[in-house]
Amino acid sequence: MIEREITKIQELVYELRVGDVMKRGVIKVIPSTQMSDLRAVLRDNRISGTPVVEEGRLVGIISLEDFIRWLYDGGPDCAVVDRMTRKVISVFEDEPLIQAFNNLERFGFGRLPVLARGIGKLTGVITKGDIIGGLLKKLDIGYRQAEIHSTRSSHIFEDIVADKSALIFEYQVSGGDFSRAGNSAGGLKTTLLRLGISPQITRRAAIATYEAEMNLIFFTNGGKIKTKIEPEIIQIEVEDDGPGIPDIDQALKPGFSTAPEWVRELGFGAGMGLHNIQKCSDRMNLSSTVGKGTRLKVEILVGNEDGSE
Amino acid sequence: MKLQDVQQVLQAELVWNTDCGDQEVSSGHASDLISDMLTCCTPGSLLLTGLTNSQVIRTAEILDLTAICFVRGKKPQPETITLAKEKGMPLFVTQLLMYESCGRLYSKGLAVGAR
């Protein structure tokens, strides 16, 4: 594991660019800044050196060491241009981190000015701290991705030897139980992603399920959401036992709503739910008997990533 | 636009402590109607809303939104914050009205997060 991480860092120092981790908007002074004013600049910003810039162009660097030497020499006050180091080692934004790191090591510098390639304009500085910070951040992202990957079961269909295979999940939804609203859709979403279904398809399935779940909570005594996942198709069946929809055509019209006030106050009930479910699905079937219940069937084709929501 | 820029433009406060400033929002979406969010809000968006119930977090999760900013100084309910922490959803509160919040972000070039 440790060996793998080291290899990863080796890759990253080449992959990450100076521009990815550097500090922008850097403290700087101009050539005519007086040495006597430099102290405050270094002290207030807690830095040990700063670039000297003339009209955006880097002309030198002045460090705490230069400052101390000036004090030691006991010379009169002068402009930083007279005491600065002119031959500055810098890096370009588009260079890999390893380049910055090697320069810092080789010359024993604490910081390097960073320039934009071409125009030579100073855009920031990079320190060893920036490099370490950038690497750690990137590794953390990598770690999170690995975590998702390790819980992914995307190979499951390939592992099953059968002429036909399907996975079935069921979610129970209690009517009126607003506190748990969205749990089923959220659970389905996590599951689909773990199965390796694309984010676009997963989103459509999750939205359709969420809308259906809300309908169960707001309008029925509860019901169940049954999802069946096959390699090519996701089927979502939502069933309840009442009160039923008197006029399905009317219910499907965007904006038609029978939602009570409390539902609307929560931000729902604009009469878009069924219409939205239809939009998210490749096929939808809705049947209902007043007093008996409603049955909604939604199909989403796994390969149809261009399908609209 | 990065979340730290959004925060600055809206003079917004971060509701719970999360290191999210570097996260990118691709676009902005403003609505007080969950029904509307579910119909047309694009993934990766910042949601501006006056709704503070926990359902907003659920909705944002389903829609793959990046962050939520509550307008007009509305503080989210405790259960909303709890759920947001659980889901890793950054929350902001701005004192600005919805109209000005949208206007500021739009004029800074944040795209429209709807289709």
Coordinates of C-alpha atoms in Angstrom, one line a residue:
Chain A
M1 CA 0.0 0.0 0.0
I2 CA 2.8 2.4 1.0
E3 CA 4.7 1.5 -2.1
R4 CA 1.6 2.3 -4.2
E5 CA 1.2 5.6 -2.5
I6 CA 4.8 6.6 -3.2
T7 CA 4.3 5.7 -6.9
K8 CA 1.2 7.9 -6.8
I9 CA 3.2 10.8 -5.4
Q10 CA 5.9 10.3 -8.0
E11 CA 3.2 10.5 -10.7
L12 CA 1.6 13.5 -9.1
V13 CA 4.8 15.6 -9.0
Y14 CA 4.9 15.3 -12.8
E15 CA 1.2 15.5 -13.3
L16 CA 0.4 18.5 -11.2
R17 CA 1.5 21.9 -12.5
V18 CA 3.0 24.8 -10.6
G19 CA -0.2 26.7 -11.4
D20 CA -2.3 24.2 -9.6
V21 CA -0.8 24.7 -6.2
M22 CA 0.9 28.2 -6.2
K23 CA -0.3 31.2 -4.3
R24 CA -1.7 33.9 -6.5
G25 CA -2.1 37.5 -5.7
V26 CA 1.3 37.7 -4.1
I27 CA 2.8 40.5 -1.9
K28 CA 5.4 42.4 -4.0
V29 CA 7.4 45.6 -3.9
I30 CA 8.5 48.0 -6.7
P31 CA 12.2 48.9 -7.4
S32 CA 11.9 52.3 -5.7
T33 CA 10.5 50.9 -2.4
Q34 CA 12.9 52.0 0.3
M35 CA 14.9 49.5 2.3
S36 CA 13.6 51.1 5.5
D37 CA 10.0 50.3 4.4
L38 CA 10.8 46.8 3.5
R39 CA 10.9 45.7 7.1
A40 CA 7.2 46.4 7.6
V41 CA 6.3 44.6 4.4
L42 CA 8.2 41.4 5.5
R43 CA 7.1 41.6 9.1
D44 CA 3.4 42.4 8.5
N45 CA 3.0 39.6 5.9
R46 CA 5.3 37.2 7.9
I47 CA 7.4 36.5 4.8
S48 CA 11.1 36.1 4.4
G49 CA 11.4 37.6 1.0
T50 CA 9.4 39.2 -1.8
P51 CA 9.6 39.7 -5.6
V52 CA 10.5 43.1 -7.0
V53 CA 8.2 44.0 -9.9
E54 CA 8.2 46.8 -12.4
E55 CA 5.1 47.2 -14.6
G56 CA 4.1 43.6 -14.0
R57 CA 7.6 42.2 -14.9
L58 CA 9.8 40.5 -12.4
V59 CA 13.1 42.4 -12.1
G60 CA 14.5 40.8 -8.9
I61 CA 13.9 39.4 -5.5
I62 CA 14.7 40.9 -2.1
S63 CA 15.0 38.7 0.9
L64 CA 15.3 39.0 4.7
E65 CA 18.9 38.1 4.2
D66 CA 19.5 41.1 1.9
F67 CA 17.7 43.2 4.5
I68 CA 20.0 42.0 7.3
R69 CA 23.1 42.5 5.2
W70 CA 22.0 46.1 4.5
L71 CA 21.5 46.6 8.2
Y72 CA 24.9 45.1 9.0
D73 CA 26.6 47.2 6.4
G74 CA 25.1 50.2 8.1
G75 CA 24.7 52.0 4.7
P76 CA 22.2 54.8 4.1
D77 CA 18.6 54.2 3.2
C78 CA 18.3 53.2 -0.5
A79 CA 15.8 51.7 -2.9
V80 CA 15.5 47.9 -3.0
V81 CA 16.7 47.9 -6.6
D82 CA 20.2 48.6 -5.2
R83 CA 20.3 45.6 -2.8
M84 CA 18.1 43.0 -4.5
T85 CA 19.2 39.9 -6.3
R86 CA 18.8 40.4 -10.0
K87 CA 19.4 37.0 -11.3
V88 CA 16.2 35.3 -10.2
I89 CA 15.5 31.7 -10.5
S90 CA 11.8 31.3 -11.4
V91 CA 9.4 28.7 -12.7
F92 CA 6.6 28.9 -15.2
E93 CA 3.0 28.2 -14.2
D94 CA 2.8 25.3 -16.7
E95 CA 5.8 23.5 -15.4
P96 CA 5.4 20.3 -13.4
L97 CA 5.8 20.5 -9.6
I98 CA 9.0 18.5 -9.7
Q99 CA 10.7 21.4 -11.6
A100 CA 9.8 23.8 -8.8
F101 CA 10.8 21.3 -6.2
N102 CA 14.2 20.7 -7.8
N103 CA 14.9 24.4 -8.1
L104 CA 14.0 25.0 -4.4
E105 CA 16.3 22.1 -3.4
R106 CA 19.2 23.0 -5.6
F107 CA 19.4 26.6 -4.7
G108 CA 18.2 26.3 -1.2
F109 CA 15.5 28.9 -1.7
G110 CA 12.4 29.2 0.4
R111 CA 10.2 30.5 -2.4
L112 CA 10.2 30.8 -6.2
P113 CA 8.5 33.4 -8.2
V114 CA 6.0 32.0 -10.7
L115 CA 5.7 33.5 -14.2
A116 CA 3.1 33.1 -16.9
R117 CA 4.9 31.7 -20.0
G118 CA 5.2 34.0 -22.9
I119 CA 4.5 37.4 -21.4
G120 CA 6.9 36.7 -18.4
K121 CA 4.4 38.4 -16.1
L122 CA 4.7 37.5 -12.4
T123 CA 1.5 35.7 -11.3
G124 CA 2.5 34.4 -7.9
V125 CA 5.0 32.4 -5.7
I126 CA 5.4 28.8 -4.8
T127 CA 6.9 27.4 -1.6
K128 CA 7.6 23.9 -0.4
G129 CA 4.6 24.2 1.8
D130 CA 2.4 24.9 -1.3
I131 CA 3.8 21.8 -3.0
I132 CA 3.1 19.6 0.0
G133 CA -0.3 21.1 0.5
G134 CA -1.2 20.6 -3.2
L135 CA 0.0 16.9 -3.1
L136 CA -1.9 16.1 0.1
K137 CA -5.1 17.7 -1.3
K138 CA -4.8 15.7 -4.5
L139 CA -4.1 12.5 -2.6
D140 CA -7.1 13.0 -0.5
I141 CA -9.3 13.3 -3.6
G142 CA -7.6 10.1 -4.9
Y143 CA -8.3 8.4 -1.6
R144 CA -12.0 9.3 -1.7
Q145 CA -12.3 8.0 -5.3
A146 CA -10.6 4.8 -4.2
E147 CA -13.2 4.5 -1.4
I148 CA -16.1 4.8 -3.8
H149 CA -14.4 2.4 -6.1
S150 CA -14.0 -0.2 -3.4
T151 CA -17.7 -0.2 -2.6
R152 CA -18.7 -0.3 -6.2
S153 CA -20.2 -3.4 -7.5
S154 CA -20.1 -2.5 -11.1
H155 CA -18.7 -5.9 -12.0
I156 CA -21.7 -7.8 -10.5
F157 CA -23.5 -8.4 -13.7
E158 CA -20.3 -9.7 -15.4
D159 CA -19.8 -12.1 -12.4
I160 CA -23.3 -13.6 -12.7
V161 CA -23.5 -16.5 -15.1
A162 CA -27.0 -16.7 -16.3
D163 CA -29.1 -16.1 -19.4
K164 CA -30.9 -13.3 -17.7
S165 CA -30.0 -11.5 -14.4
A166 CA -31.7 -8.7 -12.5
L167 CA -31.3 -7.1 -9.1
I168 CA -34.4 -6.0 -7.2
F169 CA -34.6 -3.5 -4.4
E170 CA -37.7 -2.4 -2.5
Y171 CA -38.3 0.7 -0.5
Q172 CA -41.3 1.2 1.9
V173 CA -42.7 4.7 2.1
S174 CA -45.1 5.7 4.9
G175 CA -47.8 8.2 4.0
G176 CA -47.5 11.5 5.7
D177 CA -44.0 10.7 7.1
F178 CA -42.3 13.8 5.9
S179 CA -39.2 13.4 8.0
R180 CA -37.9 10.4 6.0
A181 CA -39.0 11.8 2.7
G182 CA -36.3 11.4 0.0
N183 CA -34.7 8.4 1.8
S184 CA -35.8 5.9 -0.9
A185 CA -34.6 8.1 -3.8
G186 CA -31.3 8.8 -2.0
G187 CA -30.8 5.2 -1.3
L188 CA -31.6 4.2 -4.9
K189 CA -29.2 6.9 -6.1
T190 CA -26.3 5.6 -4.0
T191 CA -27.0 2.0 -5.1
L192 CA -27.1 2.8 -8.8
L193 CA -23.8 4.7 -8.6
R194 CA -22.2 1.7 -6.8
L195 CA -23.5 -0.6 -9.5
G196 CA -21.6 1.6 -12.0
I197 CA -24.6 3.2 -13.7
S198 CA -23.6 6.5 -15.2
P199 CA -24.4 9.7 -13.2
Q200 CA -26.8 11.0 -15.9
I201 CA -28.9 7.8 -15.9
T202 CA -28.7 7.7 -12.1
R203 CA -29.9 11.2 -11.9
R204 CA -33.0 10.6 -14.0
A205 CA -33.9 7.5 -12.0
A206 CA -33.4 9.4 -8.7
I207 CA -35.5 12.3 -9.8
A208 CA -38.4 10.1 -11.0
T209 CA -38.2 8.1 -7.8
Y210 CA -38.1 11.2 -5.6
E211 CA -41.1 12.7 -7.3
A212 CA -43.0 9.4 -6.9
E213 CA -41.9 9.1 -3.3
M214 CA -43.2 12.6 -2.5
N215 CA -46.6 11.7 -4.1
L216 CA -46.8 8.6 -1.8
I217 CA -46.1 10.7 1.2
F218 CA -48.4 13.6 0.4
F219 CA -51.4 11.9 -1.1
T220 CA -51.5 8.3 0.1
N221 CA -51.3 6.1 3.2
G222 CA -48.0 4.9 2.0
G223 CA -46.8 2.3 -0.5
K224 CA -43.8 0.7 -1.9
I225 CA -41.2 1.5 -4.6
K226 CA -39.8 -1.6 -6.3
T227 CA -36.8 -1.2 -8.5
K228 CA -35.6 -3.8 -10.8
I229 CA -32.2 -3.4 -12.4
E230 CA -31.0 -5.3 -15.4
P231 CA -27.9 -4.7 -17.5
E232 CA -29.9 -2.7 -20.0
I233 CA -32.9 -1.3 -18.2
I234 CA -34.0 0.1 -14.9
Q235 CA -37.6 -0.4 -14.0
I236 CA -39.2 1.4 -11.1
E237 CA -42.7 0.4 -9.9
V238 CA -44.6 2.4 -7.4
E239 CA -47.7 1.1 -5.8
D240 CA -50.1 2.4 -3.2
D241 CA -53.6 1.4 -2.1
G242 CA -55.5 4.6 -2.3
P243 CA -57.1 7.1 -2.8
G244 CA -56.5 6.8 -6.6
I245 CA -56.5 9.4 -9.4
P246 CA -59.9 10.2 -10.9
D247 CA -58.6 11.7 -14.1
I248 CA -55.1 10.6 -15.2
D249 CA -54.9 12.8 -18.3
Q250 CA -55.6 15.8 -16.1
A251 CA -53.1 14.7 -13.5
L252 CA -50.4 14.5 -16.1
K253 CA -50.9 18.1 -17.2
P254 CA -48.1 20.3 -16.0
G255 CA -49.4 22.6 -13.3
F256 CA -52.4 20.6 -12.3
S257 CA -52.3 20.0 -8.6
T258 CA -54.5 18.9 -5.7
A259 CA -51.8 19.5 -3.2
P260 CA -53.0 21.0 0.1
E261 CA -51.5 24.2 1.6
W262 CA -49.0 22.4 3.9
V263 CA -47.5 20.6 1.0
R264 CA -47.1 23.9 -1.0
E265 CA -45.5 25.6 2.0
L266 CA -42.8 23.0 1.8
G267 CA -42.0 24.0 -1.7
F268 CA -43.8 21.1 -3.4
G269 CA -47.2 20.7 -5.0
A270 CA -46.7 22.8 -8.1
G271 CA -48.3 20.1 -10.2
M272 CA -45.1 19.1 -12.0
G273 CA -44.4 15.7 -10.4
L274 CA -46.0 13.3 -12.8
H275 CA -45.0 15.4 -15.8
N276 CA -41.4 15.4 -14.5
I277 CA -41.4 11.6 -14.0
Q278 CA -42.6 11.2 -17.6
K279 CA -39.7 13.5 -18.7
C280 CA -37.1 11.5 -16.9
S281 CA -38.3 8.1 -18.2
D282 CA -38.0 6.4 -21.5
R283 CA -41.4 4.7 -20.9
M284 CA -44.0 5.5 -18.3
N285 CA -47.3 3.8 -17.5
L286 CA -49.8 5.1 -14.9
S287 CA -53.0 3.3 -13.9
S288 CA -55.3 4.1 -11.1
T289 CA -58.6 3.1 -9.6
V290 CA -60.3 5.6 -7.3
G291 CA -60.6 4.1 -3.8
K292 CA -58.3 1.2 -4.7
G293 CA -54.9 2.6 -5.5
T294 CA -52.4 3.7 -8.1
R295 CA -49.7 1.9 -9.9
L296 CA -46.9 3.7 -11.7
K297 CA -44.3 2.0 -13.9
V298 CA -41.2 3.8 -15.1
E299 CA -38.6 2.4 -17.4
I300 CA -35.2 4.0 -18.1
L301 CA -32.8 2.5 -20.6
V302 CA -29.3 2.3 -19.2
G303 CA -27.7 2.9 -22.6
N304 CA -29.8 6.0 -23.4
E305 CA -27.5 8.6 -21.8
D306 CA -28.7 11.3 -24.1
G307 CA -32.3 10.9 -23.0
S308 CA -33.7 14.1 -21.5
E309 CA -34.9 14.7 -18.0
Chain B
M1 CA -16.8 30.3 -10.3
K2 CA -15.3 29.1 -7.0
L3 CA -17.4 28.9 -3.9
Q4 CA -15.1 31.4 -2.1
D5 CA -15.9 33.9 -4.9
V6 CA -19.6 33.2 -4.5
Q7 CA -19.2 33.8 -0.8
Q8 CA -17.5 37.1 -1.4
V9 CA -19.9 38.4 -4.0
L10 CA -22.9 37.6 -1.8
Q11 CA -21.2 38.6 1.4
A12 CA -22.4 35.3 2.7
E13 CA -21.7 33.4 5.8
L14 CA -20.8 29.7 5.8
V15 CA -23.3 27.8 8.0
W16 CA -21.2 24.9 9.0
N17 CA -17.5 24.6 8.8
T18 CA -16.4 22.9 5.6
D19 CA -13.3 23.5 3.5
C20 CA -15.3 24.1 0.3
G21 CA -13.8 27.4 -1.0
D22 CA -12.0 25.7 -3.9
Q23 CA -15.1 23.9 -5.2
E24 CA -16.4 25.1 -8.5
V25 CA -20.0 25.9 -9.2
S26 CA -20.8 25.6 -12.9
S27 CA -24.0 27.7 -12.8
G28 CA -26.7 29.3 -10.6
H29 CA -30.3 28.4 -10.0
A30 CA -32.8 30.4 -7.9
S31 CA -36.1 28.9 -6.8
D32 CA -38.4 28.5 -3.8
L33 CA -40.3 25.7 -5.5
I34 CA -38.8 22.2 -5.2
S35 CA -41.1 21.2 -8.0
D36 CA -39.3 23.6 -10.3
M37 CA -35.8 22.7 -9.1
L38 CA -36.6 19.0 -9.9
T39 CA -37.8 20.0 -13.4
C40 CA -35.0 22.1 -14.7
C41 CA -32.0 22.6 -12.3
T42 CA -28.7 21.5 -13.9
P43 CA -26.1 19.4 -12.0
G44 CA -23.2 21.3 -10.4
S45 CA -25.3 24.4 -9.8
L46 CA -25.4 26.7 -6.8
L47 CA -29.0 26.8 -5.5
L48 CA -30.3 30.2 -4.2
T49 CA -33.5 29.7 -2.2
G50 CA -35.6 30.9 0.7
L51 CA -36.7 27.4 1.6
T52 CA -34.9 26.2 4.7
N53 CA -36.4 22.8 5.4
S54 CA -34.4 19.6 5.2
Q55 CA -36.1 18.7 1.9
V56 CA -33.9 21.2 0.2
I57 CA -30.9 19.2 1.0
R58 CA -32.5 16.0 -0.2
T59 CA -33.4 17.7 -3.4
A60 CA -29.9 19.1 -3.9
E61 CA -28.5 15.6 -3.3
I62 CA -30.8 14.0 -5.9
L63 CA -29.9 16.8 -8.4
D64 CA -26.1 16.7 -7.8
L65 CA -26.0 20.3 -6.8
T66 CA -22.7 21.8 -5.4
A67 CA -23.9 24.1 -2.7
I68 CA -26.9 26.0 -1.4
C69 CA -27.2 29.7 -0.4
F70 CA -30.2 30.8 1.7
V71 CA -31.2 34.4 0.8
R72 CA -32.7 37.2 2.9
G73 CA -30.8 36.1 6.0
K74 CA -32.8 33.0 6.5
K75 CA -31.2 30.6 8.9
P76 CA -31.7 26.9 8.0
Q77 CA -33.4 24.6 10.5
P78 CA -31.2 22.5 12.7
E79 CA -32.2 19.3 11.0
T80 CA -31.4 20.9 7.7
I81 CA -27.8 21.6 8.9
T82 CA -27.5 18.1 10.3
L83 CA -28.5 16.5 7.0
A84 CA -26.2 18.9 5.0
K85 CA -23.3 17.8 7.1
E86 CA -24.1 14.2 6.6
K87 CA -24.3 14.7 2.8
G88 CA -21.3 17.1 2.7
M89 CA -23.4 19.9 1.2
P90 CA -21.9 23.4 1.8
L91 CA -24.5 25.9 3.1
F92 CA -24.3 29.7 3.0
V93 CA -26.6 32.5 4.3
T94 CA -26.6 35.9 2.7
Q95 CA -28.5 38.9 3.9
L96 CA -29.2 40.0 0.3
L97 CA -32.6 39.5 -1.3
M98 CA -33.1 36.8 -3.9
Y99 CA -33.2 39.4 -6.7
E100 CA -29.9 41.1 -5.7
S101 CA -28.1 37.8 -5.1
C102 CA -29.0 36.6 -8.6
G103 CA -28.1 39.9 -10.1
R104 CA -24.7 40.0 -8.5
L105 CA -23.8 36.5 -9.5
Y106 CA -25.1 36.9 -13.0
S107 CA -23.2 40.1 -13.6
K108 CA -20.0 38.3 -12.4
G109 CA -20.6 35.8 -15.2
L110 CA -22.2 32.8 -13.4
A111 CA -24.1 30.9 -16.0
V112 CA -27.8 30.0 -15.8
G113 CA -28.3 26.6 -14.2
A114 CA -31.5 25.6 -15.9
R115 CA -32.6 23.9 -19.1

